């Protein structure tokens, strides 16, 4: 039996080349080696207000982007979280076995709570602070399917650690129930930084005009954004002294072209930044144009997309329901 893999993205913001190179491309690479479930985690999205019509459209857009990237729905299940009620059900049961202290020590909580003006109302603040990325719901997503591997970026490593802790705690309280997922992340994708600020990871929610190249940006917009990318005060490319902005451009080029380091060095050493940017822009456009063509074909047939999502939910539901059934019996709940 193949090890099960689970991963997901929120259907919010605009998916960009960082999401593609850091996650989607990696999913496509491993999709036939494991039994994969790729989820659109809409229940996570509504932890902050979403315009209903926009959310509904974003769910389809995200599914179409998974497909355009090359996820094969014959082999993998592509599914929407809210189509499988067991996610919310298991999240409640896991919430009950998760000590608040485990959540409070998470970096994300600490960063957010440090920004709050008053202290001492941690208990009341806690749901608000954790809302945007509710980690126990994420644990439920993963444990529901007994996933062994969860390919996520480094920024989610602590969430995965919490998932392991929650699984172990449940197993020790109620008997062996959950597979404890591996922490070794098989993600080898590039870590793409913001084009306007190469010290920050490229983000879906950043507001800067020149921050990201979205997967659905028109070629001219892609060129403009890359030509405006922040570099440094060197006159030309020097691999030894290049600042983070130039290294980011080089790594985007390399992630798309797949060229080895020595070819990259010969190609770019001594090149002026304007020319470097032109080459990066053309490389990105050359990859995104066929990608966008596939996206248009997929979205031109909404019935087909709907059938893929329905099929995904139908395939994973028996696994999810069986886990919830076991959890209820173990806990003494009514089944
Ligand atoms: N929390 C993840 C993020 O914000 C999304 C996510 C939700 C997820 N559930 C998951 C990722 C389960 C992997 C597995 O990016």
Short mmCIF file of C-alpha atoms and ligand atoms in Angstrom, two decimals:
data_model
loop_
_atom_site.label_atom_id
_atom_site.label_comp_id
_atom_site.label_asym_id
_atom_site.label_seq_id
_atom_site.Cartn_x
_atom_site.Cartn_y
_atom_site.Cartn_z
CA UNK A 1 0.00 0.00 0.00
CA UNK A 2 1.28 3.44 -0.89
CA UNK A 3 1.87 5.91 1.95
CA UNK A 4 -0.91 8.47 2.06
CA UNK A 5 -0.05 12.13 1.46
CA UNK A 6 -2.31 15.02 2.41
CA UNK A 7 -1.80 18.70 1.67
CA UNK A 8 -3.93 21.73 1.05
CA UNK A 9 -4.15 25.42 0.28
CA UNK A 10 -6.62 28.07 1.31
CA UNK A 11 -8.83 29.40 -1.50
CA UNK A 12 -7.95 33.02 -0.76
CA UNK A 13 -5.69 35.61 -2.37
CA UNK A 14 -3.96 34.95 -5.66
CA UNK A 15 -1.78 31.87 -6.01
CA UNK A 16 1.64 32.97 -7.22
CA UNK A 17 4.92 31.56 -8.50
CA UNK A 18 6.05 30.99 -4.91
CA UNK A 19 3.08 28.67 -4.33
CA UNK A 20 3.82 26.94 -7.61
CA UNK A 21 7.58 26.46 -7.17
CA UNK A 22 7.38 25.83 -3.42
CA UNK A 23 4.38 23.49 -3.29
CA UNK A 24 2.34 22.68 -6.41
CA UNK A 25 5.33 21.60 -8.50
CA UNK A 26 6.42 19.33 -5.68
CA UNK A 27 2.92 17.80 -5.40
CA UNK A 28 3.00 17.03 -9.11
CA UNK A 29 6.42 15.42 -8.78
CA UNK A 30 5.37 13.02 -6.01
CA UNK A 31 1.74 12.43 -7.04
CA UNK A 32 2.23 8.94 -8.48
CA UNK A 33 4.57 7.70 -5.73
CA UNK A 34 2.00 8.14 -2.96
CA UNK A 35 -1.73 7.98 -2.46
CA UNK A 36 -2.36 11.72 -2.61
CA UNK A 37 -5.21 13.87 -1.36
CA UNK A 38 -5.02 17.54 -2.32
CA UNK A 39 -7.53 19.65 -0.48
CA UNK A 40 -8.94 23.14 -0.90
CA UNK A 41 -9.26 24.15 2.72
CA UNK A 42 -12.24 26.49 2.64
CA UNK A 43 -13.11 25.97 6.32
CA UNK A 44 -9.77 27.58 7.15
CA UNK A 45 -10.58 30.48 4.83
CA UNK A 46 -13.82 31.39 6.63
CA UNK A 47 -12.06 31.83 9.97
CA UNK A 48 -11.81 35.40 8.67
CA UNK A 49 -14.74 36.99 6.80
CA UNK A 50 -14.95 36.07 3.11
CA UNK A 51 -17.39 37.48 0.61
CA UNK A 52 -19.51 34.37 -0.14
CA UNK A 53 -19.66 34.75 -3.93
CA UNK A 54 -15.93 35.45 -4.12
CA UNK A 55 -15.10 32.50 -1.91
CA UNK A 56 -17.20 30.19 -4.06
CA UNK A 57 -15.37 31.43 -7.18
CA UNK A 58 -11.97 31.09 -5.49
CA UNK A 59 -12.67 27.45 -4.60
CA UNK A 60 -13.15 26.63 -8.29
CA UNK A 61 -10.17 28.76 -9.27
CA UNK A 62 -7.91 26.95 -6.81
CA UNK A 63 -9.10 23.55 -8.05
CA UNK A 64 -8.48 24.61 -11.66
CA UNK A 65 -4.99 25.82 -10.71
CA UNK A 66 -4.18 22.45 -9.12
CA UNK A 67 -5.22 20.81 -12.39
CA UNK A 68 -3.40 23.32 -14.60
CA UNK A 69 -0.24 22.66 -12.58
CA UNK A 70 -0.54 19.00 -13.56
CA UNK A 71 -2.24 17.24 -10.66
CA UNK A 72 -3.81 14.12 -12.17
CA UNK A 73 -7.37 13.66 -10.85
CA UNK A 74 -7.43 10.03 -12.00
CA UNK A 75 -4.75 9.16 -9.50
CA UNK A 76 -5.09 11.87 -6.83
CA UNK A 77 -8.19 13.01 -5.00
CA UNK A 78 -8.79 16.75 -5.39
CA UNK A 79 -11.43 17.74 -2.87
CA UNK A 80 -12.99 20.66 -1.02
CA UNK A 81 -12.76 20.48 2.76
CA UNK A 82 -16.34 21.58 3.45
CA UNK A 83 -17.68 18.82 1.16
CA UNK A 84 -16.53 16.30 3.79
CA UNK A 85 -18.26 17.13 7.12
CA UNK A 86 -15.89 14.88 9.05
CA UNK A 87 -13.21 17.63 9.00
CA UNK A 88 -15.29 19.88 11.24
CA UNK A 89 -16.42 16.97 13.40
CA UNK A 90 -12.92 15.68 14.09
CA UNK A 91 -11.67 19.23 14.69
CA UNK A 92 -14.09 19.51 17.62
CA UNK A 93 -12.93 16.24 19.18
CA UNK A 94 -9.28 17.20 18.79
CA UNK A 95 -9.94 20.66 20.20
CA UNK A 96 -11.06 18.90 23.36
CA UNK A 97 -7.78 17.01 23.78
CA UNK A 98 -5.49 19.95 22.94
CA UNK A 99 -4.13 21.89 25.92
CA UNK A 100 -4.27 25.65 25.34
CA UNK A 101 -0.62 25.88 26.39
CA UNK A 102 0.41 23.95 23.27
CA UNK A 103 -1.25 26.60 21.13
CA UNK A 104 0.08 29.50 23.14
CA UNK A 105 3.65 28.42 22.64
CA UNK A 106 3.35 28.44 18.87
CA UNK A 107 5.37 31.18 17.23
CA UNK A 108 2.42 32.48 15.29
CA UNK A 109 0.40 32.92 18.45
CA UNK A 110 3.30 34.61 20.23
CA UNK A 111 3.92 37.01 17.36
CA UNK A 112 0.26 37.91 17.15
CA UNK A 113 -0.31 38.20 20.88
CA UNK A 114 2.81 40.37 21.26
CA UNK A 115 1.11 42.91 19.00
CA UNK A 116 -1.98 43.06 21.19
CA UNK A 117 -2.23 46.06 23.43
CA UNK A 118 -3.50 44.40 26.58
CA UNK A 119 -2.16 41.27 28.17
CA UNK A 120 -3.79 38.93 30.64
CA UNK A 121 -6.86 38.09 28.60
CA UNK A 122 -5.14 35.28 26.74
CA UNK A 123 -8.07 32.96 27.05
CA UNK A 124 -10.45 35.38 25.41
CA UNK A 125 -7.95 36.50 22.81
CA UNK A 126 -6.99 32.99 21.91
CA UNK A 127 -9.73 32.16 19.40
CA UNK A 128 -9.22 35.48 17.67
CA UNK A 129 -5.46 35.17 17.54
CA UNK A 130 -5.44 31.67 16.20
CA UNK A 131 -8.32 32.19 13.81
CA UNK A 132 -6.47 32.82 10.57
CA UNK A 133 -4.74 29.46 10.58
CA UNK A 134 -6.54 27.35 13.08
CA UNK A 135 -3.94 24.67 13.78
CA UNK A 136 -6.25 22.11 15.39
CA UNK A 137 -8.41 22.13 12.26
CA UNK A 138 -5.26 21.52 10.27
CA UNK A 139 -4.42 18.60 12.57
CA UNK A 140 -7.90 17.22 11.92
CA UNK A 141 -7.42 17.51 8.14
CA UNK A 142 -4.28 15.43 8.32
CA UNK A 143 -5.24 12.87 10.98
CA UNK A 144 -8.64 12.23 9.40
CA UNK A 145 -6.90 10.48 6.51
CA UNK A 146 -4.13 8.80 8.51
CA UNK A 147 -1.65 10.63 6.27
CA UNK A 148 1.97 9.58 6.71
CA UNK A 149 3.49 12.52 4.84
CA UNK A 150 2.41 16.14 4.68
CA UNK A 151 4.31 18.19 2.11
CA UNK A 152 4.19 21.76 3.39
CA UNK A 153 6.63 24.64 3.53
CA UNK A 154 8.93 25.36 6.42
CA UNK A 155 6.47 27.95 7.73
CA UNK A 156 4.02 25.13 8.51
CA UNK A 157 6.55 22.92 10.33
CA UNK A 158 5.34 23.99 13.75
CA UNK A 159 1.74 23.23 12.80
CA UNK A 160 2.82 19.77 11.77
CA UNK A 161 4.63 19.36 15.08
CA UNK A 162 1.38 20.24 16.87
CA UNK A 163 -0.45 17.68 14.72
CA UNK A 164 2.00 15.01 15.88
CA UNK A 165 1.60 16.06 19.53
CA UNK A 166 -2.19 15.98 19.29
CA UNK A 167 -2.13 12.55 17.59
CA UNK A 168 0.14 11.16 20.28
CA UNK A 169 -1.94 12.62 23.07
CA UNK A 170 -5.12 11.15 21.64
CA UNK A 171 -3.43 7.79 21.13
CA UNK A 172 -2.22 7.71 24.72
CA UNK A 173 -5.57 8.81 26.18
CA UNK A 174 -7.82 6.54 24.10
CA UNK A 175 -5.59 3.90 22.54
CA UNK A 176 -3.84 3.78 19.19
CA UNK A 177 -6.06 5.58 16.70
CA UNK A 178 -4.03 7.93 14.55
CA UNK A 179 -1.01 7.54 12.31
CA UNK A 180 1.52 10.08 13.59
CA UNK A 181 2.63 11.89 10.42
CA UNK A 182 6.27 12.23 9.54
CA UNK A 183 7.90 15.57 10.20
CA UNK A 184 10.41 15.08 7.43
CA UNK A 185 9.02 17.31 4.74
CA UNK A 186 9.75 16.00 1.25
CA UNK A 187 9.45 19.53 -0.07
CA UNK A 188 12.46 20.44 -2.17
CA UNK A 189 10.79 23.40 -3.83
CA UNK A 190 12.37 26.79 -4.05
CA UNK A 191 11.59 29.34 -1.37
CA UNK A 192 10.54 32.36 -3.38
CA UNK A 193 10.85 35.75 -1.73
CA UNK A 194 8.82 38.91 -2.32
CA UNK A 195 10.01 40.83 -5.38
CA UNK A 196 9.54 44.17 -3.62
CA UNK A 197 11.10 42.93 -0.38
CA UNK A 198 13.38 39.90 -0.76
CA UNK A 199 13.68 39.45 3.00
CA UNK A 200 10.02 38.31 3.21
CA UNK A 201 8.62 35.11 1.77
CA UNK A 202 6.34 35.76 -1.23
CA UNK A 203 2.85 35.93 0.23
CA UNK A 204 -0.68 35.57 -1.15
CA UNK A 205 -2.02 38.24 1.13
CA UNK A 206 0.64 40.94 0.70
CA UNK A 207 -0.79 44.10 -0.78
CA UNK A 208 2.22 45.62 -2.59
CA UNK A 209 1.70 46.04 -6.35
CA UNK A 210 5.12 44.60 -7.19
CA UNK A 211 5.28 41.93 -4.50
CA UNK A 212 4.35 38.77 -6.38
CA UNK A 213 3.83 37.26 -9.82
CA UNK A 214 0.41 35.62 -9.69
CA UNK A 215 -0.07 32.46 -11.74
CA UNK A 216 -2.87 34.14 -13.67
CA UNK A 217 -1.12 37.48 -14.31
CA UNK A 218 -1.03 38.59 -17.97
CA UNK A 219 2.44 38.41 -19.62
CA UNK A 220 2.85 42.20 -19.64
CA UNK A 221 2.06 42.46 -15.96
CA UNK A 222 4.55 39.66 -15.23
CA UNK A 223 7.27 41.51 -17.16
CA UNK A 224 6.52 44.78 -15.38
CA UNK A 225 6.58 43.23 -11.92
CA UNK A 226 9.89 41.47 -12.52
CA UNK A 227 11.51 44.53 -14.12
CA UNK A 228 10.65 46.47 -10.94
CA UNK A 229 12.08 43.85 -8.56
CA UNK A 230 14.37 45.11 -5.81
CA UNK A 231 18.06 44.31 -6.42
CA UNK A 232 21.16 45.80 -4.77
CA UNK A 233 23.85 48.38 -5.48
CA UNK A 234 26.27 46.05 -7.29
CA UNK A 235 26.66 46.97 -10.96
CA UNK A 236 26.18 43.43 -12.28
CA UNK A 237 25.64 39.81 -11.27
CA UNK A 238 28.34 38.45 -8.97
CA UNK A 239 27.31 35.14 -7.36
CA UNK A 240 29.58 35.68 -4.36
CA UNK A 241 28.37 39.10 -3.30
CA UNK A 242 24.81 39.19 -4.67
CA UNK A 243 22.15 40.47 -2.26
CA UNK A 244 18.87 38.66 -1.51
CA UNK A 245 16.94 40.35 -4.34
CA UNK A 246 19.36 39.18 -7.03
CA UNK A 247 19.64 35.71 -5.50
CA UNK A 248 15.84 35.51 -5.51
CA UNK A 249 15.67 36.36 -9.23
CA UNK A 250 18.37 33.79 -9.99
CA UNK A 251 16.62 31.12 -7.98
CA UNK A 252 13.28 31.81 -9.73
CA UNK A 253 15.04 31.43 -13.09
CA UNK A 254 16.73 28.21 -12.00
CA UNK A 255 13.56 26.72 -10.52
CA UNK A 256 11.77 27.19 -13.85
CA UNK A 257 14.67 26.30 -16.16
CA UNK A 258 16.06 23.44 -14.09
CA UNK A 259 19.60 24.46 -15.06
CA UNK A 260 22.51 23.21 -12.93
CA UNK A 261 24.55 25.71 -10.88
CA UNK A 262 27.51 25.87 -13.24
CA UNK A 263 25.34 26.64 -16.27
CA UNK A 264 23.64 29.37 -14.23
CA UNK A 265 27.03 30.86 -13.30
CA UNK A 266 28.28 30.92 -16.88
CA UNK A 267 25.02 32.37 -18.12
CA UNK A 268 24.62 35.17 -15.61
CA UNK A 269 28.02 36.17 -14.16
CA UNK A 270 28.77 39.76 -15.14
CA UNK A 271 25.29 40.39 -16.55
CA UNK A 272 23.68 43.77 -15.89
CA UNK A 273 20.59 43.63 -13.68
CA UNK A 274 18.30 44.98 -16.42
CA UNK A 275 19.29 42.08 -18.68
CA UNK A 276 19.02 39.57 -15.86
CA UNK A 277 15.47 40.73 -15.19
CA UNK A 278 14.54 40.47 -18.88
CA UNK A 279 15.76 36.88 -18.96
CA UNK A 280 13.94 35.97 -15.76
CA UNK A 281 10.75 37.59 -17.04
CA UNK A 282 10.88 35.69 -20.33
CA UNK A 283 11.54 32.40 -18.54
CA UNK A 284 8.54 32.95 -16.23
CA UNK A 285 6.28 34.02 -19.12
CA UNK A 286 7.34 31.01 -21.19
CA UNK A 287 6.23 28.70 -18.36
CA UNK A 288 3.08 30.54 -17.34
CA UNK A 289 1.62 30.97 -20.83
CA UNK A 290 0.99 27.23 -21.41
CA UNK A 291 -0.09 26.96 -17.76
CA UNK A 292 -2.69 29.70 -18.29
CA UNK A 293 -3.82 28.06 -21.52
CA UNK A 294 -4.53 24.84 -19.59
CA UNK A 295 -6.31 26.87 -16.91
CA UNK A 296 -8.59 28.44 -19.54
CA UNK A 297 -9.41 25.02 -21.00
CA UNK A 298 -10.26 23.63 -17.56
CA UNK A 299 -12.45 26.55 -16.54
CA UNK A 300 -14.24 26.46 -19.91
CA UNK A 301 -15.84 23.21 -18.74
CA UNK A 302 -17.32 23.88 -15.28
CA UNK A 303 -19.30 20.63 -15.28
CA UNK A 304 -16.09 18.65 -15.64
CA UNK A 305 -14.45 20.57 -12.80
CA UNK A 306 -17.49 20.00 -10.58
CA UNK A 307 -17.39 16.28 -11.38
CA UNK A 308 -13.70 16.08 -10.42
CA UNK A 309 -14.41 17.73 -7.04
CA UNK A 310 -17.45 15.53 -6.41
CA UNK A 311 -15.45 12.43 -7.28
CA UNK A 312 -12.60 13.58 -4.99
CA UNK A 313 -14.97 14.01 -2.04
CA UNK A 314 -16.63 10.65 -2.72
CA UNK A 315 -13.30 8.87 -2.81
CA UNK A 316 -12.03 10.27 0.49
CA UNK A 317 -15.30 10.25 2.45
CA UNK A 318 -15.16 6.56 3.42
CA UNK A 319 -11.67 7.07 4.88
CA UNK A 320 -12.78 10.17 6.79
CA UNK A 321 -15.99 8.58 8.08
CA UNK A 322 -14.20 5.49 9.22
CA UNK A 323 -11.70 7.58 11.22
CA UNK A 324 -14.48 9.62 12.84
CA UNK A 325 -16.34 6.39 13.66
CA UNK A 326 -13.27 4.97 15.39
CA UNK A 327 -12.66 8.22 17.27
CA UNK A 328 -16.26 8.32 18.51
CA UNK A 329 -16.14 4.71 19.71
CA UNK A 330 -12.80 5.29 21.45
CA UNK A 331 -14.11 8.39 23.19
CA UNK A 332 -17.40 6.75 24.18
CA UNK A 333 -19.47 9.03 21.96
CA UNK A 334 -22.60 7.85 20.24
CA UNK A 335 -22.27 6.29 16.80
N1 LIG B 1 -2.53 25.87 7.22
C1 LIG B 1 -2.12 25.72 5.84
C2 LIG B 1 -1.71 27.07 5.29
O1 LIG B 1 -2.16 28.09 5.78
C3 LIG B 1 -3.21 25.14 4.98
C4 LIG B 1 -3.65 23.80 5.45
C5 LIG B 1 -4.79 23.53 6.12
C6 LIG B 1 -2.95 22.58 5.31
N2 LIG B 1 -4.88 22.20 6.39
C7 LIG B 1 -3.78 21.58 5.93
C8 LIG B 1 -1.73 22.21 4.74
C9 LIG B 1 -3.38 20.26 5.98
C10 LIG B 1 -1.36 20.87 4.81
C11 LIG B 1 -2.17 19.90 5.43
O2 LIG B 1 -0.96 27.12 4.34
#
